[in-house]
mmCIF file of C-alpha atoms in Angstrom:
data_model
loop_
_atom_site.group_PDB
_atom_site.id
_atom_site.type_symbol
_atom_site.label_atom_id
_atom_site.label_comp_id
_atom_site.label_asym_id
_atom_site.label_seq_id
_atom_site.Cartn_x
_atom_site.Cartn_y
_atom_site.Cartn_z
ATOM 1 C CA UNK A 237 0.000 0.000 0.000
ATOM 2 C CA UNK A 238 1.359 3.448 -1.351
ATOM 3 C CA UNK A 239 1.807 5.738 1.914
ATOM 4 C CA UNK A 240 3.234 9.053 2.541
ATOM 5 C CA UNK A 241 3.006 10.310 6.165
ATOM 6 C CA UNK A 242 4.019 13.787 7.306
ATOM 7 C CA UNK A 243 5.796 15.406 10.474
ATOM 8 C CA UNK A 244 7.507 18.218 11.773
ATOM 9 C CA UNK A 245 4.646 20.505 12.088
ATOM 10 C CA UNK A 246 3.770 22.840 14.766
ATOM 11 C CA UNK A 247 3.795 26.567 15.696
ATOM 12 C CA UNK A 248 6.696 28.804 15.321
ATOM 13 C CA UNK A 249 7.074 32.282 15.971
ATOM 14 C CA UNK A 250 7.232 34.340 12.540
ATOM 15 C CA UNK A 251 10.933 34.178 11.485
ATOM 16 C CA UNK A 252 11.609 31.050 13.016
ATOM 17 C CA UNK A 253 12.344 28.383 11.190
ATOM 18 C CA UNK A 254 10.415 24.891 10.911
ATOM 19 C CA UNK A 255 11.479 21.076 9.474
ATOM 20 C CA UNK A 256 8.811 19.236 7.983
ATOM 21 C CA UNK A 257 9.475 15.557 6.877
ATOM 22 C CA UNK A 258 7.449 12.878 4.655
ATOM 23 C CA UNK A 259 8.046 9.360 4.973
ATOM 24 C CA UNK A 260 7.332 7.164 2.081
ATOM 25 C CA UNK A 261 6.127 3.431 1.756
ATOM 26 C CA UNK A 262 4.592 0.724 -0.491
ATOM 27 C CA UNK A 263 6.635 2.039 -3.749
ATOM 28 C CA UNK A 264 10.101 2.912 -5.397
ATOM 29 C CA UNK A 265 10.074 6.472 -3.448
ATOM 30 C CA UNK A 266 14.314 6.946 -5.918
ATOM 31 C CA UNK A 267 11.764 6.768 -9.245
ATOM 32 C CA UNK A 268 9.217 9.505 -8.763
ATOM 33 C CA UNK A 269 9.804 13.143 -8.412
ATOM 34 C CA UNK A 270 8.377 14.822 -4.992
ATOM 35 C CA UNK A 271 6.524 17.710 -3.951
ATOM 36 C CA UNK A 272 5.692 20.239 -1.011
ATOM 37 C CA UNK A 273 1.909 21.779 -1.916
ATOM 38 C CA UNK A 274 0.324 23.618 0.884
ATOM 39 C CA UNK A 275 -3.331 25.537 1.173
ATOM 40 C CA UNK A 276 -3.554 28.190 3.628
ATOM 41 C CA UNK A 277 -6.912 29.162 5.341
ATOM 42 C CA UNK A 278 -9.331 30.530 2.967
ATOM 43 C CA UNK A 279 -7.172 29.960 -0.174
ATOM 44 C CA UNK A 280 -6.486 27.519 -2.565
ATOM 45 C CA UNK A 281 -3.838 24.497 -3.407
ATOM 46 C CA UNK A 282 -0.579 25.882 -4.044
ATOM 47 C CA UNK A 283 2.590 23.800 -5.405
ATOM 48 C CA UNK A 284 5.470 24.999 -2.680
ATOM 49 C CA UNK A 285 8.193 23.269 -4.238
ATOM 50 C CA UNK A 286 9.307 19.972 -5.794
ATOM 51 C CA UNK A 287 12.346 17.879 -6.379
ATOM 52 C CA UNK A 288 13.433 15.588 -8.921
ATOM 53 C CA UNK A 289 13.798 11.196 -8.642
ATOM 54 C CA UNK A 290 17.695 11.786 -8.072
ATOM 55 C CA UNK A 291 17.428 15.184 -5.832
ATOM 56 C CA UNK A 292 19.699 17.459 -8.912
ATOM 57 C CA UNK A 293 17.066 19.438 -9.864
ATOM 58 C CA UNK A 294 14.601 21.162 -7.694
ATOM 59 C CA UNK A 295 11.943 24.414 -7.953
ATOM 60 C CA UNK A 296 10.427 26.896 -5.545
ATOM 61 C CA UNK A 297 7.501 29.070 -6.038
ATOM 62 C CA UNK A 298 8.665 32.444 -5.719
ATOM 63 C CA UNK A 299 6.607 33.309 -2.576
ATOM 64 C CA UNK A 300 8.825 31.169 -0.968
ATOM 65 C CA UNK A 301 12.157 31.240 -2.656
ATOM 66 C CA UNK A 302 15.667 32.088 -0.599
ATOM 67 C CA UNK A 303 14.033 30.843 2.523
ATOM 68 C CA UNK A 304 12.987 27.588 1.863
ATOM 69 C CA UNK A 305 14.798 24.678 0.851
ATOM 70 C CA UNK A 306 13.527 20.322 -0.557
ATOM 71 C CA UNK A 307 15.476 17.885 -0.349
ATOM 72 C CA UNK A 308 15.945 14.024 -0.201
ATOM 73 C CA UNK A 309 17.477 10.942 1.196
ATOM 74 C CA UNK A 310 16.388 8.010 -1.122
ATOM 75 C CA UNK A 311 17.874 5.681 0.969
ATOM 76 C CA UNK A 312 15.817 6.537 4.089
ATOM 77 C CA UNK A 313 12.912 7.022 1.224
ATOM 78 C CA UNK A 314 12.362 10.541 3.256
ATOM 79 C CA UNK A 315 11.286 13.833 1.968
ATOM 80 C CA UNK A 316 12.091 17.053 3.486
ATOM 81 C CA UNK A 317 11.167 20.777 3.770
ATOM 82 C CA UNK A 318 13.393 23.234 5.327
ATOM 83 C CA UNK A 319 11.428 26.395 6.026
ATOM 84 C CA UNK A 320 13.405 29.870 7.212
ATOM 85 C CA UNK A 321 12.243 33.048 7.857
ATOM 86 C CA UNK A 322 8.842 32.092 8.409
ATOM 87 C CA UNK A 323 6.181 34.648 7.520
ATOM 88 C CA UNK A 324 2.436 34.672 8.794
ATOM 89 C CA UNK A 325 1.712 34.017 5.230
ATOM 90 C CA UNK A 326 3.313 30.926 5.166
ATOM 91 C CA UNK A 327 0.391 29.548 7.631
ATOM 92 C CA UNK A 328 -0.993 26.679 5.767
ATOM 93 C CA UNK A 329 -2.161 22.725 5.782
ATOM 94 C CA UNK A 330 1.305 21.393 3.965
ATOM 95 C CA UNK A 331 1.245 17.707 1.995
ATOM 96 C CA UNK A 332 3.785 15.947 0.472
ATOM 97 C CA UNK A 333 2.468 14.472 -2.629
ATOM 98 C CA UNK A 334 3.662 12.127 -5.297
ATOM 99 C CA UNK A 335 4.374 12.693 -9.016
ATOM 100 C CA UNK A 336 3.329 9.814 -10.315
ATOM 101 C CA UNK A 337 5.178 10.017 -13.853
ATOM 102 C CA UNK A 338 5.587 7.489 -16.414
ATOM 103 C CA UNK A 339 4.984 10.222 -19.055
ATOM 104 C CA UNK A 340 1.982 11.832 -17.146
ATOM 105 C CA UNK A 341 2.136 14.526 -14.455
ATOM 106 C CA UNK A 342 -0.083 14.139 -11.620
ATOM 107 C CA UNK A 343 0.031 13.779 -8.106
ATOM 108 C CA UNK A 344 -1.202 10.166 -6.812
ATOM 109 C CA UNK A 345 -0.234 9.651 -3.779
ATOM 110 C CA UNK A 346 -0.500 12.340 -1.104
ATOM 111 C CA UNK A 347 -0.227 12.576 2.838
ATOM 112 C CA UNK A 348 -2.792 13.364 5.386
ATOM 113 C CA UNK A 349 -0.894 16.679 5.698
ATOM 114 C CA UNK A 350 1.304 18.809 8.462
ATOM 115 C CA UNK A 351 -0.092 22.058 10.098
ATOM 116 C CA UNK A 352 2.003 25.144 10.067
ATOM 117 C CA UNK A 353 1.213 27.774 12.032
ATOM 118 C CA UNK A 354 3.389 30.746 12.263
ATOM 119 C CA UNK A 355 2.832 33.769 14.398
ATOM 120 C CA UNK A 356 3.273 35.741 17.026
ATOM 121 C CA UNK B 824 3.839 30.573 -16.571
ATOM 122 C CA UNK B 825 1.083 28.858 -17.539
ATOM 123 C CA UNK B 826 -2.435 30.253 -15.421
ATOM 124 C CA UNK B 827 -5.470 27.701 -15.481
ATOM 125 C CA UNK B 828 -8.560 30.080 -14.776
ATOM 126 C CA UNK B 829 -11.245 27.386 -13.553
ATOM 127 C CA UNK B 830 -15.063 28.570 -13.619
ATOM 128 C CA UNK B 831 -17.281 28.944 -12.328
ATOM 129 C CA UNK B 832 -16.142 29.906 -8.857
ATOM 130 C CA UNK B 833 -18.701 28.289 -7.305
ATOM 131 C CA UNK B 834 -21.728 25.700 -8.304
ATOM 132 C CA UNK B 835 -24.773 25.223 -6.772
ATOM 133 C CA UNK B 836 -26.493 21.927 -7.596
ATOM 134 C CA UNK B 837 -28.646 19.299 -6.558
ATOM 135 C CA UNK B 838 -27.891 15.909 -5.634
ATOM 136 C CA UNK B 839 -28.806 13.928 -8.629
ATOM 137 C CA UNK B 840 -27.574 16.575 -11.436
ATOM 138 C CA UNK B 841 -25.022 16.598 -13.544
ATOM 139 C CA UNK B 842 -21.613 18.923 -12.679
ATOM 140 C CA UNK B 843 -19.620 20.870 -15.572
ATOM 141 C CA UNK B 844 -16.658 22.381 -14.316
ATOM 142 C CA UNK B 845 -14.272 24.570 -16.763
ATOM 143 C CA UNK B 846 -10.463 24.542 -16.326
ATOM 144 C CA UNK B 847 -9.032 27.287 -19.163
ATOM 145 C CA UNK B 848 -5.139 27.751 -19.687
ATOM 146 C CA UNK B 849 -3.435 30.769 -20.846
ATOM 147 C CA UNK B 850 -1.801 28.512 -23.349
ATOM 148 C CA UNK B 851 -1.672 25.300 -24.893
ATOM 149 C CA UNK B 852 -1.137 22.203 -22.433
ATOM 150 C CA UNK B 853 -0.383 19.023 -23.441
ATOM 151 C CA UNK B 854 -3.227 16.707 -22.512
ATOM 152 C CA UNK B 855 -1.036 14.182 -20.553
ATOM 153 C CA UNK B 856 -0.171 16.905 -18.014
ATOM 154 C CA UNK B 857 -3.526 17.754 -17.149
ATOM 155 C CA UNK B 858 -5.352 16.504 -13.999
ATOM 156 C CA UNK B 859 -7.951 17.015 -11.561
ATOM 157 C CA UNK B 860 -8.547 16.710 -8.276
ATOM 158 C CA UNK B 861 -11.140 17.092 -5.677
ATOM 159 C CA UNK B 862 -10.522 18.534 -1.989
ATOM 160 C CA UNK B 863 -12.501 18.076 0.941
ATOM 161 C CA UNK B 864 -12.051 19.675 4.293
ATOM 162 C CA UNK B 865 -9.855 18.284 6.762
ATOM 163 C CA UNK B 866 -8.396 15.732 4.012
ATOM 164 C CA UNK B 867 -5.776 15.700 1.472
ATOM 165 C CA UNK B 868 -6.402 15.825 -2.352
ATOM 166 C CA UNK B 869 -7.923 13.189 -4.665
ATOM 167 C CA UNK B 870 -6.923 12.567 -7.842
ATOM 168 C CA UNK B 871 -9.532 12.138 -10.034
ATOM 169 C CA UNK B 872 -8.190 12.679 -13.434
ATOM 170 C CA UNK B 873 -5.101 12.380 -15.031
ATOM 171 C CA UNK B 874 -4.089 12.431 -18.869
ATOM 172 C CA UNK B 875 -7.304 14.805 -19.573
ATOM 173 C CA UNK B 876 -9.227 11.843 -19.454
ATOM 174 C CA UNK B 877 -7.857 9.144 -17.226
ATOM 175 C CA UNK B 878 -9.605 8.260 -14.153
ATOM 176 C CA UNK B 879 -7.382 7.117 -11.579
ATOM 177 C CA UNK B 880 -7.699 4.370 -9.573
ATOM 178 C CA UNK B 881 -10.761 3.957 -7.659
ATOM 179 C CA UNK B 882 -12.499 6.996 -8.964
ATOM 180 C CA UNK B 883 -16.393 6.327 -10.103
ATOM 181 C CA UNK B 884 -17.321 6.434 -13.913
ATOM 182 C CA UNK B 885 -19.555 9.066 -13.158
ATOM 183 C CA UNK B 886 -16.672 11.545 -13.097
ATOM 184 C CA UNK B 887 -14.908 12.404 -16.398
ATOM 185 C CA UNK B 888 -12.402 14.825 -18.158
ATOM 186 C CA UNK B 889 -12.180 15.728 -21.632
ATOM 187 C CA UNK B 890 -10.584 18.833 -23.412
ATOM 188 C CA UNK B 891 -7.388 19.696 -25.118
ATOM 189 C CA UNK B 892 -4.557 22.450 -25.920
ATOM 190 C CA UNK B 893 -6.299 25.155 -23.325
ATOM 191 C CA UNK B 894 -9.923 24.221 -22.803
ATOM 192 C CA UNK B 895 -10.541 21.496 -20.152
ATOM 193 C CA UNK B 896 -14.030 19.822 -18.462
ATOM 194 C CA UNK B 897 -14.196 17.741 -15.708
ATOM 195 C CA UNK B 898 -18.099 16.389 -15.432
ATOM 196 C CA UNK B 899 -20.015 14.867 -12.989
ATOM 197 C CA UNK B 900 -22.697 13.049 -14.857
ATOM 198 C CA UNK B 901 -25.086 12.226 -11.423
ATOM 199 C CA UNK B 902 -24.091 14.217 -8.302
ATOM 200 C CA UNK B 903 -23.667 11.575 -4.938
ATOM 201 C CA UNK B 904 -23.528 13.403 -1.631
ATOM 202 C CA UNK B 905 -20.178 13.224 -1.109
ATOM 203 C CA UNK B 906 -18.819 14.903 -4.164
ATOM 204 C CA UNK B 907 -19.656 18.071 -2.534
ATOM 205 C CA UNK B 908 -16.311 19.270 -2.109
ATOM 206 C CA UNK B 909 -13.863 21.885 -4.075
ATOM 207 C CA UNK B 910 -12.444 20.715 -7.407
ATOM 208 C CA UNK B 911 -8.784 22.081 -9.071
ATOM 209 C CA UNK B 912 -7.430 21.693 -12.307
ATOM 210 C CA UNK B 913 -3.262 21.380 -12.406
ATOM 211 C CA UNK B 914 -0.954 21.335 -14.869
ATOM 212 C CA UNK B 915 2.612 20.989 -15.793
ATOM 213 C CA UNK B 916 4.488 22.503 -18.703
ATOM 214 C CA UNK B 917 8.172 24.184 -18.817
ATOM 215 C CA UNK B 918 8.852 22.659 -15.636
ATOM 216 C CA UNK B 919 6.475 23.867 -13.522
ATOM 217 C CA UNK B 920 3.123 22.872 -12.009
ATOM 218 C CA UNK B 921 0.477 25.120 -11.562
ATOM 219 C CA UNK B 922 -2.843 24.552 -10.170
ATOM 220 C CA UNK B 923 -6.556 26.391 -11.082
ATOM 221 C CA UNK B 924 -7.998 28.719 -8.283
ATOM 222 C CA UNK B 925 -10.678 25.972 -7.960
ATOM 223 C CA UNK B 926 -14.179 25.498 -8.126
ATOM 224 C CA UNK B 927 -16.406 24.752 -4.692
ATOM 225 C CA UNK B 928 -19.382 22.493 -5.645
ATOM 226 C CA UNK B 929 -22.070 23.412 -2.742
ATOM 227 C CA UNK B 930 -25.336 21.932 -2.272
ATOM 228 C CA UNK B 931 -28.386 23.510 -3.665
#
């Protein structure tokens, strides 16, 4: 069974900084590409960042670039999201989700999601 | 950057009747990296749709997709009660995803 599992969540002070983690089961986590999507309250899905099968090539939305960083351990089949310089704006639901590739682009798997809260 | 402008904004329907929600991109996306999804509170995202037209696994025929280049549907051809929920389009081109503002589908 294909499982992704958050952590890491929690409140932090605005320009704190915050790790959130995903954990990944049930499939070949080294084959797919990865991805950080988040929805604040009251707004919509937005892609936060994602990172390739082999971890060389990564992308940030600009709301979010210079202070966060993705990255991966394929050995520990572990995704990660370092966040810095937290703003209240960043306050959002975030999910890990799955690209499932093979020559199509959607997210299949997802987690339950992490809670960030940042302020004051 | 490609921007998917999904309408309407919201839709009010019955249980019963048929859902047509409209996912339009600024320019042409190829069909394979189109997908939908549905989003209900407290839960993560659903695929629904993948390849335009693909339902994934699990999803009920009763939901499709069709469209290409920058016009996309996703249609609900019987509303149950529990596909009350808010509905995005995404897609990736040029290396980078983007996702529709979304449609809410609220009970009538």
């Amino acid at each position: 069974q294909m499982q992704l599992v958050e952590s890491g969540g929690g409140s932090v002070k605005p320009g704190g900084s915050l790790r959130v983690s995903c954990a990944a089961s049930g499939f070949t986590f080294s084959d797919h590409y990865m991805t950080w999507v988040r929805r604040a309250p009251g707004k919509g899905l937005e892609l936060v960042s994602y990172i390739s099968s082999g971890g060389i090539t990564t992308y940030y939305a600009d709301s979010v670039k210079g202070r966060f960083t993705i990255s991966r351990d394929n050995a520990k089949n572990s995704l990660y999201l370092q966040m810095n310089s937290l703003r209240a704006e960043d306050t959002a639901v975030y999910y890990c989700a799955r690209d499932r590739g093979y020559n199509y682009a959607a997210f299949d798997v997802w987690g339950p999601g992490t809670m960030v809260t940042v302020s004051s | 950057e490609v921007v998917l402008t999904q309408s309407p904004g919201t839709l009010s329907l019955s249980p019963g009747e048929r859902a047509t929600l409209s996912c339009r991109a600024s320019q042409s996306v190829i069909s394979s990296y189109l997908a939908w999804y549905q989003h209900k509170p407290g839960q993560a995202p659903r695929l629904l749709i993948y390849g335009a037209s693909i339902r994934a696994t699990g999803i009920p025929d009763r939901f499709s997709g069709s469209g290409s280049g920058t016009d996309f549907t996703l249609t609900i051809s019987r509303l149950e009660p529990e596909d009350f929920a808010v509905y995005y389009c995404q897609q990736y081109g040029r290396s980078l995803y983007t996702f529709g503002q979304g449609t809410k589908l609220e009970i009538k």
